[in-house]
Short mmCIF file of C-alpha atoms in Angstrom, two decimals:
data_model
loop_
_atom_site.label_atom_id
_atom_site.label_comp_id
_atom_site.label_asym_id
_atom_site.label_seq_id
_atom_site.Cartn_x
_atom_site.Cartn_y
_atom_site.Cartn_z
CA MET A 1 1.43 -3.61 -6.85
CA LEU A 2 3.96 -1.47 -8.16
CA ARG A 3 2.85 1.94 -8.06
CA GLY A 4 13.32 14.25 22.62
CA THR A 5 12.28 17.96 23.09
CA ASN A 6 14.98 20.77 24.05
CA ARG A 7 13.81 23.56 25.49
CA LEU A 8 16.22 26.80 25.96
CA ARG A 9 17.90 27.07 29.29
CA PRO A 10 17.39 30.40 30.94
CA LEU A 11 21.37 31.05 31.49
CA ALA A 12 21.70 30.83 27.80
CA VAL A 13 19.25 33.12 26.87
CA LEU A 14 22.17 35.96 27.00
CA PRO A 15 24.90 34.59 25.22
CA CYS A 16 21.91 33.77 22.61
CA LEU A 17 21.01 37.17 22.27
CA LEU A 18 24.76 38.46 22.04
CA ALA A 19 25.77 36.48 19.71
CA LEU A 20 22.17 37.31 17.70
CA LEU A 21 23.60 40.78 17.36
CA PRO A 22 26.60 40.76 15.07
CA ALA A 23 24.45 38.48 12.70
CA LEU A 24 21.74 40.71 12.21
CA SER A 25 24.27 43.60 11.10
CA SER A 26 26.29 41.30 8.90
CA ALA A 27 25.67 38.95 5.98
CA PRO A 28 22.90 36.66 6.00
CA ALA A 29 22.58 33.26 7.62
CA GLU A 30 21.11 31.27 5.16
CA ALA A 31 18.45 32.59 2.94
CA ALA A 32 15.90 33.98 5.63
CA GLY A 33 18.82 36.31 6.98
CA THR A 34 18.40 35.39 10.61
CA ALA A 35 20.06 33.20 13.11
CA LEU A 36 19.15 30.08 14.88
CA CYS A 37 18.99 29.61 18.51
CA ASP A 38 18.91 26.50 20.47
CA THR A 39 20.70 25.81 23.32
CA TYR A 40 22.93 28.19 21.86
CA CYS A 41 22.58 30.68 19.01
CA ASP A 42 24.34 30.59 15.77
CA ALA A 43 27.92 32.11 15.34
CA ARG A 44 29.51 30.84 18.69
CA ASP A 45 33.29 30.39 19.13
CA PRO A 46 34.22 26.64 19.35
CA GLN A 47 36.48 27.12 22.50
CA TYR A 48 33.09 27.31 24.11
CA ALA A 49 32.17 23.52 22.90
CA THR A 50 31.60 20.85 25.15
CA GLY A 51 32.68 18.18 22.68
CA ASP A 52 34.33 17.78 19.74
CA ARG A 53 33.12 14.90 17.40
CA VAL A 54 34.63 14.43 13.94
CA PRO A 55 32.37 12.34 12.13
CA VAL A 56 33.04 13.01 8.44
CA SER A 57 36.05 14.38 6.54
CA THR A 58 37.48 14.71 3.18
CA THR A 59 40.79 15.91 1.09
CA VAL A 60 41.03 18.79 -1.42
CA HIS A 61 44.96 19.57 -2.69
CA SER A 62 46.43 18.26 0.71
CA ARG A 63 43.82 20.13 2.93
CA THR A 64 42.02 18.24 5.24
CA ILE A 65 38.45 19.30 5.78
CA GLY A 66 36.34 18.27 8.71
CA LEU A 67 33.21 18.31 10.33
CA HIS A 68 33.03 18.90 13.88
CA LEU A 69 30.28 17.84 16.10
CA SER A 70 29.41 18.91 19.63
CA ASP A 71 26.67 16.67 20.72
CA ASN A 72 25.65 18.39 24.05
CA ASP A 73 25.43 21.84 22.30
CA VAL A 74 23.61 20.80 19.11
CA MET A 75 26.37 22.69 17.17
CA GLY A 76 28.75 22.12 14.88
CA TRP A 77 31.80 24.05 13.09
CA ALA A 78 34.12 23.39 9.90
CA SER A 79 37.79 23.14 9.86
CA ILE A 80 40.34 23.00 7.32
CA ASP A 81 43.77 21.88 8.03
CA ASP A 82 47.77 21.19 6.14
CA GLY A 83 46.99 24.17 4.27
CA ALA A 84 48.21 27.69 3.79
CA ALA A 85 46.92 31.30 4.40
CA GLY A 86 43.64 32.10 2.28
CA ASP A 87 42.50 28.68 2.15
CA GLU A 88 38.54 28.99 2.63
CA VAL A 89 36.20 26.84 4.70
CA TRP A 90 32.56 27.12 5.78
CA LEU A 91 29.28 25.02 6.70
CA ASP A 92 26.62 23.92 4.56
CA ARG A 93 23.04 23.47 6.59
CA SER A 94 19.91 21.36 5.00
CA PHE A 95 16.89 20.45 6.48
CA ASP A 96 15.76 17.68 4.14
CA GLY A 97 18.48 15.62 4.69
CA GLY A 98 21.18 17.11 2.10
CA ALA A 99 18.77 17.31 -0.37
CA SER A 100 18.91 21.34 -0.71
CA TRP A 101 20.20 24.08 1.30
CA ALA A 102 20.19 27.66 1.16
CA SER A 103 22.23 28.78 -1.78
CA GLY A 104 23.71 31.79 -0.08
CA SER A 105 24.16 29.84 3.42
CA LYS A 106 28.15 29.16 3.79
CA LEU A 107 27.64 29.66 7.05
CA GLY A 108 30.38 30.75 8.92
CA ASP A 109 32.67 31.48 5.82
CA THR A 110 36.16 32.30 6.75
CA ARG A 111 39.69 31.77 5.62
CA THR A 112 42.92 31.13 6.93
CA PRO A 113 44.94 34.17 8.40
CA SER A 114 48.60 34.69 7.76
CA GLY A 115 50.78 32.50 9.33
CA ARG A 116 48.48 29.66 9.73
CA SER A 117 48.24 26.32 8.02
CA GLY A 118 44.61 26.00 9.29
CA TRP A 119 41.58 27.60 10.49
CA ARG A 120 37.71 27.01 11.88
CA SER A 121 34.66 28.31 11.10
CA GLN A 122 32.30 29.39 14.24
CA MET A 123 30.02 27.14 15.44
CA PHE A 124 26.01 26.80 14.10
CA ASN A 125 23.34 24.97 14.75
CA VAL A 126 22.30 21.76 13.43
CA ASP A 127 18.36 22.18 14.24
CA ASP A 128 16.01 24.51 13.76
CA TRP A 129 14.24 23.22 17.09
CA ASN A 130 12.06 25.55 17.45
CA ASN A 131 10.01 25.75 13.72
CA ALA A 132 10.49 21.61 13.82
CA GLY A 133 13.51 21.83 11.42
CA VAL A 134 15.20 18.58 11.98
CA GLY A 135 18.61 19.53 10.40
CA ALA A 136 22.26 18.42 9.03
CA LEU A 137 25.62 20.21 8.44
CA ARG A 138 28.47 19.18 6.28
CA ALA A 139 32.37 21.03 5.82
CA CYS A 140 33.46 22.80 2.87
CA GLY A 141 36.25 24.26 1.88
CA LYS A 142 39.02 25.29 -1.01
CA ALA A 143 42.69 26.18 -1.36
CA GLY A 144 43.03 29.60 -1.44
CA ASP A 145 44.70 29.80 -4.93
CA ARG A 146 42.42 26.50 -6.31
CA PRO A 147 39.03 26.98 -7.59
CA GLU A 148 37.63 23.02 -6.65
CA ILE A 149 35.36 23.17 -3.49
CA ALA A 150 35.25 19.74 -1.47
CA CYS A 151 32.36 18.93 0.77
CA THR A 152 32.53 16.19 3.42
CA GLY A 153 29.19 14.10 4.00
CA TRP A 154 26.24 15.37 5.83
CA ALA A 155 25.69 14.24 9.39
CA ARG A 156 24.19 15.49 12.54
CA VAL A 157 24.69 15.86 16.18
CA ASP A 158 23.11 12.82 18.50
CA ARG A 159 20.20 14.52 19.40
CA ASN A 160 17.00 11.92 19.09
CA ALA A 161 19.67 9.25 17.74
CA TRP A 162 20.50 7.25 20.64
CA SER A 163 19.89 4.14 19.04
CA PRO A 164 19.75 2.75 15.52
CA SER A 165 15.87 3.29 15.23
CA THR A 166 15.87 6.54 16.74
CA ALA A 167 18.23 7.72 14.48
CA ALA A 168 16.52 6.04 11.50
CA ALA A 169 13.79 7.73 12.39
CA THR A 170 15.52 11.16 13.01
CA ALA A 171 16.68 10.82 9.23
CA LEU A 172 13.35 10.32 8.21
CA MET A 173 11.89 13.49 9.52
CA MET A 174 14.15 15.14 7.53
CA ARG A 175 12.11 14.00 4.77
CA TYR A 176 9.08 15.15 6.16
CA ASN A 177 7.12 18.62 4.53
CA ARG A 178 6.76 20.84 7.42
CA ASP A 179 4.15 23.09 5.42
CA THR A 180 1.92 20.33 3.91
CA GLY A 181 2.03 18.05 6.93
CA MET A 182 3.11 14.77 4.56
CA PHE A 183 6.07 12.73 3.63
CA PRO A 184 7.01 12.15 0.08
CA GLY A 185 4.13 10.30 -2.04
CA TRP A 186 0.35 9.31 -0.71
CA TRP A 187 0.29 5.63 0.33
CA THR A 188 3.88 6.09 1.17
CA ALA A 189 2.96 9.09 3.67
CA ALA A 190 0.95 6.56 5.17
CA THR A 191 3.42 3.82 5.91
CA SER A 192 6.25 6.55 6.66
CA LEU A 193 3.93 8.05 9.11
CA THR A 194 2.96 3.99 10.69
CA SER A 195 7.07 3.61 10.90
CA LEU A 196 7.50 6.85 12.30
CA ILE A 197 4.53 6.30 14.98
CA ASP A 198 5.80 2.54 15.55
CA ASN A 199 9.08 4.11 16.60
CA ILE A 200 7.32 6.60 18.86
CA ARG A 201 5.79 3.84 20.62
CA ILE A 202 8.65 1.10 20.84
CA SER A 203 11.73 3.60 21.41
CA GLY A 204 9.45 6.11 23.85
CA MET A 205 11.08 8.62 21.98
CA PRO A 206 8.22 11.65 21.55
CA SER A 207 9.83 14.55 20.02
CA TYR A 208 8.51 13.94 16.73
CA LYS A 209 4.55 12.92 17.83
CA TYR A 210 3.66 16.52 16.59
CA ALA A 211 3.66 15.03 12.94
CA ILE A 212 0.46 12.64 13.60
CA SER A 213 -1.80 15.75 14.29
CA ARG A 214 -0.30 18.05 11.92
CA THR A 215 -0.65 15.29 9.21
CA TYR A 216 -3.84 14.38 10.23
CA GLU A 217 -5.41 18.07 10.61
CA LYS A 218 -3.18 19.20 6.96
CA ASN A 219 -4.97 16.33 4.72
CA ILE A 220 -8.08 15.09 6.29
CA GLY A 221 -10.27 16.80 3.54
CA SER A 222 -7.86 15.99 0.63
CA HIS A 223 -8.38 13.02 -2.19
CA GLY A 224 -11.76 11.53 -1.06
CA GLY A 225 -11.99 12.71 2.39
CA ASN A 226 -10.60 10.80 5.60
CA PHE A 227 -7.88 9.59 3.60
CA THR A 228 -9.78 7.33 1.12
CA ASN A 229 -8.68 6.73 -2.53
CA GLU A 230 -9.47 5.37 -5.49
CA TYR A 231 -7.31 2.88 -4.74
CA LEU A 232 -8.65 0.58 -1.89
CA ASP A 233 -4.92 -0.13 -0.77
CA ASP A 234 -3.98 3.13 -0.49
CA THR A 235 -6.99 3.51 1.51
CA GLY A 236 -6.04 0.48 3.68
CA TRP A 237 -2.70 1.70 4.47
CA TRP A 238 -4.04 5.03 5.77
CA GLY A 239 -6.17 3.49 8.08
CA LEU A 240 -3.74 0.96 9.68
CA ALA A 241 -1.92 4.55 10.09
CA TRP A 242 -4.71 6.01 12.17
CA VAL A 243 -4.80 2.77 13.83
CA ALA A 244 -1.41 3.10 15.04
CA ALA A 245 -1.94 6.80 15.87
CA TYR A 246 -5.18 5.81 17.99
CA ASP A 247 -2.86 3.44 19.72
CA ALA A 248 -0.16 6.31 20.42
CA THR A 249 -2.41 8.89 21.29
CA GLY A 250 -5.90 7.41 22.52
CA GLU A 251 -7.50 10.31 20.37
CA ARG A 252 -11.22 8.71 19.16
CA ARG A 253 -10.50 10.86 15.91
CA TYR A 254 -7.73 8.72 14.55
CA LEU A 255 -10.19 5.44 15.26
CA ASP A 256 -13.29 7.29 13.75
CA THR A 257 -11.16 7.53 10.61
CA ALA A 258 -9.43 4.35 10.34
CA ARG A 259 -13.38 2.78 11.01
CA ALA A 260 -14.12 4.86 7.50
CA ASP A 261 -11.01 3.85 5.83
CA ALA A 262 -12.21 0.26 6.94
CA ASP A 263 -15.85 1.20 5.54
CA HIS A 264 -14.91 2.56 2.08
CA MET A 265 -12.69 -0.45 1.31
CA HIS A 266 -15.41 -2.80 2.35
CA ALA A 267 -17.91 -0.80 0.01
CA TYR A 268 -15.76 -2.68 -2.92
CA TRP A 269 -15.79 -5.99 -1.66
CA THR A 270 -17.54 -7.82 -4.68
CA SER A 271 -18.49 -11.47 -5.43
CA ARG A 272 -16.05 -11.32 -8.22
CA CYS A 273 -13.79 -14.53 -7.86
CA GLY A 274 -16.16 -15.62 -4.72
CA GLY A 275 -15.05 -12.33 -2.86
CA GLY A 276 -12.79 -10.08 -2.07
CA VAL A 277 -11.94 -6.50 -2.07
CA GLN A 278 -11.26 -4.97 -5.78
CA TRP A 279 -7.52 -3.05 -6.14
CA ALA A 280 -9.52 0.18 -7.01
CA GLU A 281 -12.76 1.71 -7.49
CA ASP A 282 -12.52 1.09 -11.32
CA LYS A 283 -10.40 -1.71 -11.33
CA PRO A 284 -12.11 -4.97 -10.58
CA TYR A 285 -8.84 -6.88 -10.03
CA LYS A 286 -8.57 -9.12 -6.85
CA ASN A 287 -5.09 -8.55 -5.52
CA ALA A 288 -3.08 -9.68 -2.65
CA ILE A 289 -2.27 -6.27 -1.15
CA THR A 290 -5.63 -5.01 -0.97
CA ASN A 291 -6.98 -7.90 0.98
CA GLU A 292 -4.40 -8.42 3.30
CA LEU A 293 -4.76 -4.93 4.71
CA TYR A 294 -8.43 -5.13 4.81
CA LEU A 295 -7.42 -8.27 6.87
CA HIS A 296 -5.15 -6.64 9.35
CA LEU A 297 -7.50 -3.31 9.14
CA ASN A 298 -10.74 -4.96 10.33
CA ALA A 299 -9.17 -7.40 13.08
CA ALA A 300 -7.69 -4.43 14.67
CA LEU A 301 -10.65 -2.55 14.29
CA HIS A 302 -12.29 -4.96 16.36
CA ASN A 303 -9.68 -5.46 18.83
CA ARG A 304 -10.43 -1.87 19.79
CA ILE A 305 -13.72 -1.45 19.46
CA ALA A 306 -15.89 -2.66 22.16
CA GLY A 307 -18.50 -5.06 21.52
CA ASP A 308 -17.78 -5.10 17.51
CA THR A 309 -18.81 -7.79 15.87
CA GLY A 310 -19.23 -6.30 12.23
CA TYR A 311 -15.30 -5.39 11.91
CA LEU A 312 -14.69 -9.18 13.12
CA GLN A 313 -16.95 -10.87 10.89
CA ARG A 314 -15.38 -9.08 7.46
CA ALA A 315 -12.21 -9.80 9.07
CA LYS A 316 -13.13 -13.71 9.42
CA ASP A 317 -14.89 -13.54 5.78
CA GLU A 318 -11.48 -11.89 4.15
CA TRP A 319 -9.13 -14.86 5.58
CA SER A 320 -11.56 -17.35 4.53
CA TRP A 321 -11.81 -16.46 1.07
CA PHE A 322 -7.89 -15.24 1.08
CA ARG A 323 -6.86 -18.46 2.09
CA GLY A 324 -9.12 -20.40 -0.43
CA SER A 325 -8.53 -17.63 -3.22
CA GLY A 326 -5.17 -19.57 -4.58
CA MET A 327 -2.94 -16.21 -4.11
CA ILE A 328 -0.81 -18.56 -1.74
CA ASN A 329 1.42 -20.86 -4.00
CA GLY A 330 2.87 -24.18 -3.44
CA SER A 331 5.77 -22.96 -1.95
CA ARG A 332 3.59 -21.01 0.68
CA LEU A 333 4.55 -17.78 -0.95
CA ILE A 334 1.93 -15.16 -1.95
CA ASN A 335 1.89 -13.64 -5.68
CA ASP A 336 0.53 -10.56 -6.68
CA GLY A 337 -3.37 -11.72 -7.63
CA LEU A 338 -5.77 -13.25 -9.65
CA GLY A 339 -6.08 -13.40 -13.39
CA ASP A 340 -8.87 -13.45 -15.73
CA THR A 341 -10.01 -17.07 -14.90
CA CYS A 342 -9.53 -16.25 -10.98
CA ALA A 343 -6.78 -18.36 -10.59
CA ASN A 344 -2.95 -17.37 -9.37
CA ASN A 345 -1.86 -14.95 -11.83
CA GLY A 346 1.68 -16.11 -11.19
CA GLN A 347 2.93 -12.58 -10.85
CA VAL A 348 5.74 -11.70 -8.56
CA THR A 349 6.04 -12.69 -4.72
CA TRP A 350 6.64 -8.93 -3.70
CA THR A 351 8.03 -9.06 0.00
CA TYR A 352 5.34 -6.96 1.32
CA ASN A 353 2.78 -9.60 0.56
CA GLN A 354 4.68 -12.10 2.40
CA GLY A 355 4.43 -9.52 5.53
CA VAL A 356 1.04 -7.59 5.93
CA VAL A 357 -0.68 -11.01 5.85
CA LEU A 358 1.17 -11.91 9.13
CA ALA A 359 0.25 -9.04 10.91
CA GLY A 360 -3.53 -9.44 9.70
CA LEU A 361 -3.45 -12.91 11.08
CA THR A 362 -1.62 -12.20 14.29
CA GLU A 363 -4.51 -9.11 14.87
CA LEU A 364 -7.30 -11.58 14.01
CA TYR A 365 -5.77 -14.41 16.28
CA ARG A 366 -5.75 -11.92 18.95
CA ALA A 367 -9.69 -11.10 18.03
CA THR A 368 -10.49 -15.05 18.37
CA GLY A 369 -7.63 -16.80 20.12
CA ASP A 370 -7.67 -19.92 17.10
CA GLY A 371 -4.13 -21.03 17.77
CA GLY A 372 -4.60 -22.31 14.08
CA LEU A 373 -4.15 -18.60 12.67
CA LEU A 374 -0.64 -18.48 14.23
CA ASP A 375 0.25 -21.96 12.83
CA GLU A 376 -1.06 -20.64 9.62
CA ALA A 377 1.20 -17.54 9.79
CA ARG A 378 4.32 -19.58 11.07
CA ALA A 379 3.77 -21.32 8.09
CA LEU A 380 3.71 -18.48 5.41
CA ALA A 381 6.61 -16.76 7.52
CA ASP A 382 9.20 -19.87 7.40
CA ALA A 383 8.42 -19.94 3.74
CA SER A 384 9.59 -16.30 3.09
CA THR A 385 12.07 -16.34 5.97
CA SER A 386 13.97 -19.17 4.15
CA SER A 387 13.46 -18.36 0.27
CA GLY A 388 16.54 -18.42 -1.49
CA TYR A 389 14.75 -15.97 -3.97
CA LEU A 390 13.64 -13.13 -1.56
CA ASN A 391 16.83 -13.80 0.69
CA PRO A 392 19.56 -13.68 -2.06
CA GLY A 393 22.91 -14.36 0.15
CA GLY A 394 20.64 -14.67 3.41
CA THR A 395 19.44 -10.89 2.93
CA PRO A 396 15.89 -9.84 2.22
CA HIS A 397 15.83 -8.12 -2.07
CA GLU A 398 12.88 -6.82 -3.64
CA PRO A 399 12.39 -8.50 -6.89
CA TYR A 400 13.82 -5.89 -9.29
CA GLU A 401 15.23 -3.60 -6.46
CA PRO A 402 16.54 -0.40 -7.78
CA ASP A 403 19.65 0.73 -7.91
CA SER A 404 19.56 4.47 -8.98
CA ASP A 405 16.76 6.17 -6.40
CA CYS A 406 14.19 5.54 -3.56
CA THR A 407 11.36 7.12 -5.31
CA THR A 408 9.43 3.66 -6.45
CA ASP A 409 6.69 1.52 -4.70
CA GLY A 410 8.68 -0.96 -4.39
CA ASP A 411 11.39 0.68 -2.20
CA SER A 412 8.76 0.63 0.62
CA PHE A 413 7.93 -2.88 0.29
CA LYS A 414 10.83 -4.63 2.37
CA GLY A 415 9.41 -2.05 5.73
CA ALA A 416 6.26 -3.86 4.96
CA TYR A 417 7.27 -7.19 5.14
CA ALA A 418 9.45 -6.70 8.30
CA ARG A 419 7.13 -5.00 10.12
CA GLY A 420 4.51 -7.91 9.77
CA LEU A 421 7.21 -10.08 10.76
CA GLY A 422 7.73 -8.07 13.48
CA ILE A 423 4.49 -7.98 14.89
CA LEU A 424 4.05 -12.26 14.54
CA ASN A 425 7.38 -12.30 16.12
CA ALA A 426 6.36 -10.44 19.29
CA GLN A 427 3.27 -12.31 19.55
CA LEU A 428 4.86 -16.00 19.32
CA ASP A 429 6.67 -17.78 22.00
CA GLY A 430 10.02 -17.79 22.11
CA HIS A 431 9.89 -15.08 19.61
CA PRO A 432 11.28 -17.56 16.59
CA TYR A 433 12.41 -14.78 14.35
CA SER A 434 14.10 -12.33 16.56
CA ALA A 435 17.48 -13.68 15.11
CA TYR A 436 16.61 -13.15 11.60
CA LEU A 437 15.40 -9.88 12.61
CA HIS A 438 18.76 -9.06 13.96
CA ARG A 439 20.95 -10.09 11.35
CA GLN A 440 18.93 -8.26 8.70
CA ALA A 441 19.16 -5.19 11.11
CA ASP A 442 22.94 -5.44 11.55
CA THR A 443 23.45 -5.97 8.11
CA ALA A 444 21.66 -2.91 6.84
CA ARG A 445 23.71 -0.85 9.58
CA ALA A 446 27.03 -2.28 8.55
CA LYS A 447 26.45 -2.10 4.74
CA ASP A 448 23.92 0.55 3.85
CA ARG A 449 23.94 3.41 5.90
CA ASN A 450 25.62 6.59 5.69
CA ALA A 451 26.92 9.31 8.37
CA LEU A 452 23.60 10.84 8.24
CA ASP A 453 21.94 7.40 8.91
CA GLN A 454 19.82 7.49 5.55
CA TYR A 455 19.56 4.11 4.00
CA GLY A 456 19.41 2.75 0.72
CA PRO A 457 17.52 0.50 -1.27
CA HIS A 458 19.71 -2.49 -0.76
CA TRP A 459 20.01 -3.90 2.44
CA ALA A 460 23.13 -6.14 1.93
CA GLY A 461 24.88 -2.88 0.34
CA PRO A 462 26.08 -1.41 -1.32
CA LEU A 463 24.26 2.10 -0.54
CA SER A 464 23.45 3.44 -3.97
CA ALA A 465 20.82 5.98 -3.12
CA THR A 466 18.71 7.16 -0.59
CA GLY A 467 15.12 8.37 0.03
CA ASN A 468 11.93 8.11 2.13
CA GLY A 469 10.63 4.64 0.66
CA CYS A 470 14.15 3.28 1.48
CA GLN A 471 14.37 5.21 4.90
CA HIS A 472 10.97 4.11 6.31
CA SER A 473 11.54 0.57 5.30
CA ALA A 474 14.77 0.30 7.13
CA LEU A 475 13.02 2.23 9.79
CA ASP A 476 10.73 -0.38 9.90
CA LEU A 477 13.28 -3.13 10.28
CA LEU A 478 15.12 -1.79 12.86
CA ASN A 479 11.68 -0.98 14.94
CA ALA A 480 11.03 -4.91 14.79
CA ALA A 481 14.56 -5.95 15.68
CA SER A 482 14.37 -3.35 18.80
CA ARG A 483 11.35 -4.96 19.80
CA ALA A 484 12.65 -8.90 19.07
#
């Protein structure tokens, strides 16, 4: 339904303190008026850089403006060349992926001196590592006698970005609100957190593990408590996020919360249309995504709770009902839900409806050992991966995929599809969908990504917008491909 850690080296302390002194006595660096320290402190001379990489550049009035990054130092600087005395150059630094930056930052703002045709700023840190700030830099400048300003695109060093998936996870963390402990949205915050946790487990990168406990502790009492919600599909997304958190940490509190979410959903299993969980507490509509999440969550809980029989029975009852509900159409694609007469309503075959069920069937197979469940999952996966409607030109495309932004529910759907397909693929002998997943990941990286490893809504391109939903969807795809 639409709706790696870094520590300050002891030998680096002295130069950091020395660098901090002029910053404290001069114009403030960013709104807070303090210099950031990491391996080194802000305002370090680029002559000491251990590397020089220029990922992005731009021009203005024949001047070339470049962003230079020194990955080992975790710092960057700006340069302006092919100009004249009086040209100005500086850095901007953002901690939300370039969506905003301190209005008075202009870090290292400097002018080309007399007799020179080019100049550079001092080096500044990319991240506010001590405060969990995941940053990005861009270089800006102007000709000295002209008002027009030009800025490069945003980019960052390769910390926590040694692979396609870790780079995408780092870009996703730029969307994380450290104060609220949430990614944007409610149910999309759950799917984003799950994508991040999957990456922690698949890549082995622990740097953002703090987001698990921070999200939990800051939000456990919001909405209905225990991450329940009047929309039962929202509750299901959160339940699966806490199953993933339990797998990553072993902390029982996360499993207990996932159980509370599953129990909340179960309270809205009704006899209408012969069974199934309704969409919302006050909406009797039986739709696909709510029931697929219920299947996945209950089967997953059984596989993690010794001696359980209740969650297993719920999962079995769900699949028995779902398989006969009529939501799976003659093409083996799953429509949105059931109409007033309890027949398939013929509404859109959203991509996530084709993926979550695959994860649910895989978990139910692990619970029962029934190979027929994998056969049914393969039939559904074969249908969705070969569908020209869902894969125009060979690449998944959400029906009614937006161009202008990444803030709609549908921006998250393809990620849930890739995640479910990846879970099934990892279970099957021969991993039959690996080539499909690798092809989609390669396409997205080539056609739907910027220098900051931010992704947009169209995996086949062009890159038209960036945002939380698009980013965690791409991370789901890259996670699935990396384990395929």
